[in-house]
Amino acid sequence: LTRPLSLSFSIPSERYRKTDYNRIYKELIDLPFKPGYKKLFKVKVNSANPKDLIFPTLYINFKGKFYPFRLILAGYPYYIDGFFLVLPLINGSTHPHVLPSGHMCWDLEKDWKPGMTLYEDYIRFLLKTLYKRRYNR
Amino acid sequence: MEIDVEELPKYIETEPKKEGTEKKEKMVIRVRQFPTQEPFIVRIEPEWTVKQVEEKLAEAWNKSLRATRLALNGDPLPEKARFVDLAPQIQGKVLDIVAEHTVGA
């Protein structure tokens, strides 16, 4: 019932230069203390190496199944981006808020401010939007 | 192999340490920017002063230092106080971020 995506993306080198690796590490290790960790979401990285910390996989629980969501934290906290590696579907058809590219149909990434945080602003909004039934695209 | 971020500190700490640079025990404070917000957990060195932590938070959140004063029950913490000394008062409490009052200061 899920469609695996094969996606490629390129990131401007300027984003890497702006990346605050220390803050990313701190926010990542705080996630297990947030409400819903392991039940609603969990986050995994390939290694503790900074180059892997900027591409963590966020697993989002949607209707009892965890869907992998690739977070792109290059340039964080100035930029944030992410997309589903496997599209969540509803009754076998496309989710109303997930685009065929795996991106959510929101503008949060465009309006992102460095004062926003991964859990409080991004993950919570992602969960909320995913469970919204109303189509808005 | 994927590592759950829960296990991440273990992997960082198992990296070889240089002599004399062993990590000291960190202190945990809970901070929120707005009363309705879920508090952040911030790990700090116990000997850091209130001002040092405020500077780090202001930098991390891209805020001005004047808008980043740590307060307990509405009262700003003394800037020069070290967290190791404040521990008994702030233990288990949530610190608020308040703006510095410039009028009448």
XYZ file of C-alpha atoms in Angstrom:
242
model
C 0.000 0.000 0.000
C 2.979 2.296 0.054
C 4.951 3.649 -2.822
C 8.732 3.911 -2.339
C 10.232 7.087 -3.714
C 13.550 7.433 -5.389
C 14.508 11.047 -4.950
C 17.621 13.019 -5.539
C 18.244 16.509 -4.263
C 21.041 19.024 -4.401
C 21.847 21.534 -1.727
C 23.667 24.806 -2.369
C 27.064 24.892 -0.616
C 26.008 28.131 1.117
C 23.551 26.111 3.185
C 26.300 23.847 4.467
C 28.344 26.867 5.550
C 25.424 28.195 7.600
C 24.785 24.892 9.368
C 24.914 25.035 13.158
C 26.014 21.453 13.866
C 26.107 22.043 17.620
C 22.490 23.144 17.720
C 21.405 20.246 15.506
C 23.094 17.785 17.855
C 21.489 19.411 20.896
C 18.013 19.415 19.377
C 18.345 15.823 18.191
C 19.360 14.465 21.590
C 16.464 16.347 23.208
C 13.854 14.716 20.963
C 13.544 11.514 23.069
C 12.415 13.737 25.968
C 9.537 15.192 23.946
C 5.965 13.925 24.287
C 5.120 11.177 21.824
C 8.675 10.005 21.179
C 8.624 6.368 20.012
C 4.806 6.402 19.922
C 4.126 9.170 17.424
C 7.602 9.681 16.022
C 11.210 8.624 16.371
C 14.414 9.822 14.776
C 17.405 7.841 13.600
C 20.752 8.809 12.101
C 23.256 6.750 10.148
C 26.116 7.686 12.473
C 27.153 10.292 15.023
C 29.235 11.960 12.328
C 28.112 15.591 11.685
C 27.604 14.842 7.975
C 25.015 12.222 8.948
C 23.406 14.325 11.678
C 22.199 16.791 9.054
C 20.206 14.073 7.243
C 18.321 12.259 9.990
C 15.367 10.002 9.242
C 12.231 10.978 11.080
C 9.802 8.092 11.400
C 6.251 9.393 11.633
C 3.486 7.166 12.939
C 0.481 7.508 10.699
C -2.433 5.188 11.409
C -0.243 2.633 13.164
C 2.576 2.508 10.639
C 5.881 4.388 10.759
C 6.662 6.261 7.538
C 10.259 7.427 6.985
C 10.662 11.152 6.391
C 14.077 12.460 5.339
C 14.958 15.646 7.155
C 17.384 17.993 5.456
C 19.097 20.087 8.091
C 21.850 21.527 5.902
C 21.761 25.225 6.732
C 19.753 24.669 9.913
C 18.527 26.760 11.744
C 18.277 29.108 8.754
C 16.809 26.451 6.491
C 14.875 23.238 6.978
C 13.411 20.828 4.483
C 12.112 17.299 4.359
C 10.129 14.756 2.411
C 8.603 11.316 2.834
C 10.723 8.465 1.517
C 7.606 6.300 1.477
C 4.332 8.075 0.847
C 1.588 7.642 3.430
C -1.628 6.702 1.704
C -5.233 6.764 2.854
C -7.314 3.755 1.846
C -4.858 3.055 -0.945
C -4.974 6.530 -2.451
C -2.749 9.586 -2.158
C -2.701 11.402 1.139
C -4.440 14.791 0.757
C -1.494 16.729 2.161
C 1.467 14.845 0.728
C 2.642 15.799 -2.758
C 3.823 13.144 -5.235
C 7.397 14.326 -4.524
C 7.005 13.303 -0.861
C 6.907 16.931 0.346
C 4.067 18.168 2.517
C 1.694 20.726 1.030
C 2.659 23.368 3.574
C 4.677 26.580 3.401
C 6.363 26.154 6.772
C 9.755 25.618 5.167
C 9.426 28.852 3.199
C 8.404 30.789 6.308
C 10.972 29.132 8.575
C 12.753 31.401 11.103
C 15.963 30.493 12.940
C 14.127 30.898 16.256
C 11.862 27.962 15.395
C 12.763 24.481 16.556
C 12.714 21.011 15.114
C 10.197 19.534 17.529
C 8.041 22.444 18.634
C 7.601 23.916 15.189
C 8.428 21.323 12.533
C 7.601 17.847 13.817
C 4.485 18.913 15.700
C 3.189 20.760 12.651
C 3.986 17.795 10.433
C 2.022 15.448 12.700
C -0.890 17.871 12.893
C -1.028 18.355 9.131
C -0.725 14.651 8.412
C -3.768 13.873 10.511
C -5.857 16.656 8.926
C -8.471 15.159 6.664
C -9.358 18.278 4.717
C -7.774 18.696 1.292
C -6.063 22.027 0.837
C -4.273 21.663 -2.452
C 23.105 0.640 10.819
C 20.823 3.371 12.103
C 21.240 4.911 15.528
C 18.227 6.141 17.467
C 18.941 9.717 18.615
C 18.255 8.435 22.121
C 21.561 6.544 21.859
C 23.445 9.386 20.201
C 25.171 10.811 23.327
C 26.615 7.358 23.980
C 28.240 7.309 20.549
C 29.634 10.808 20.918
C 31.046 10.057 24.356
C 32.685 6.818 23.239
C 34.914 8.738 20.839
C 38.534 8.799 22.092
C 39.062 11.692 24.451
C 42.215 13.730 24.623
C 43.972 13.728 27.960
C 42.639 16.426 30.251
C 39.521 17.062 28.180
C 37.185 14.560 29.834
C 33.618 15.730 29.900
C 32.373 17.071 33.197
C 28.948 16.207 34.572
C 26.422 18.519 32.928
C 23.485 20.140 34.585
C 20.026 20.130 33.053
C 17.775 23.178 33.106
C 14.287 23.462 31.680
C 13.569 26.641 29.758
C 10.554 27.946 27.881
C 10.109 31.013 25.711
C 6.356 31.366 26.256
C 4.149 30.199 29.147
C 2.216 27.811 26.916
C 5.317 26.283 25.351
C 6.662 22.827 26.151
C 9.933 23.489 28.059
C 13.265 22.833 26.342
C 15.841 20.740 28.095
C 19.158 22.551 28.034
C 22.373 20.906 29.215
C 24.853 23.317 30.704
C 28.111 23.325 32.611
C 27.254 23.846 36.305
C 29.879 26.553 36.664
C 28.430 28.699 33.900
C 26.884 31.962 35.016
C 23.333 33.014 34.201
C 24.693 35.577 31.736
C 26.794 32.978 29.903
C 23.749 30.731 29.434
C 21.626 33.694 28.331
C 24.274 34.578 25.733
C 24.287 31.016 24.404
C 20.493 30.846 24.245
C 20.303 34.231 22.538
C 22.822 33.045 19.943
C 21.058 29.717 19.397
C 17.669 31.357 18.995
C 19.003 34.326 17.064
C 17.560 36.724 19.631
C 19.003 39.820 21.212
C 20.566 39.387 24.631
C 18.172 41.964 26.050
C 15.255 39.797 25.013
C 16.809 36.698 26.552
C 16.793 37.008 30.338
C 16.249 33.880 32.396
C 13.628 34.275 35.087
C 12.134 32.129 37.806
C 8.512 32.882 38.670
C 8.843 36.222 36.877
C 12.009 37.316 38.697
C 15.135 37.521 36.521
C 18.006 35.412 37.846
C 21.113 37.354 38.930
C 23.407 37.596 35.907
C 26.599 36.782 37.793
C 25.210 33.804 39.710
C 26.577 30.371 38.789
C 24.094 27.598 38.096
C 25.821 25.309 40.554
C 24.863 27.809 43.278
C 21.329 28.292 41.953
C 20.652 24.550 41.681
C 18.679 24.222 44.942
C 16.289 27.034 43.905
C 15.755 26.011 40.302
C 15.699 22.220 40.760
C 12.672 20.791 38.945
C 11.390 24.251 37.970
C 10.891 25.765 34.549
C 12.798 28.940 33.745
C 11.079 31.533 31.596
C 12.694 33.704 28.980
C 11.737 37.312 29.606
C 12.759 40.601 28.056
C 14.993 42.905 30.071
C 13.220 45.967 31.415
C 15.058 49.005 30.146
C 12.628 51.612 31.440
C 13.693 52.755 34.863
C 16.750 50.489 34.826
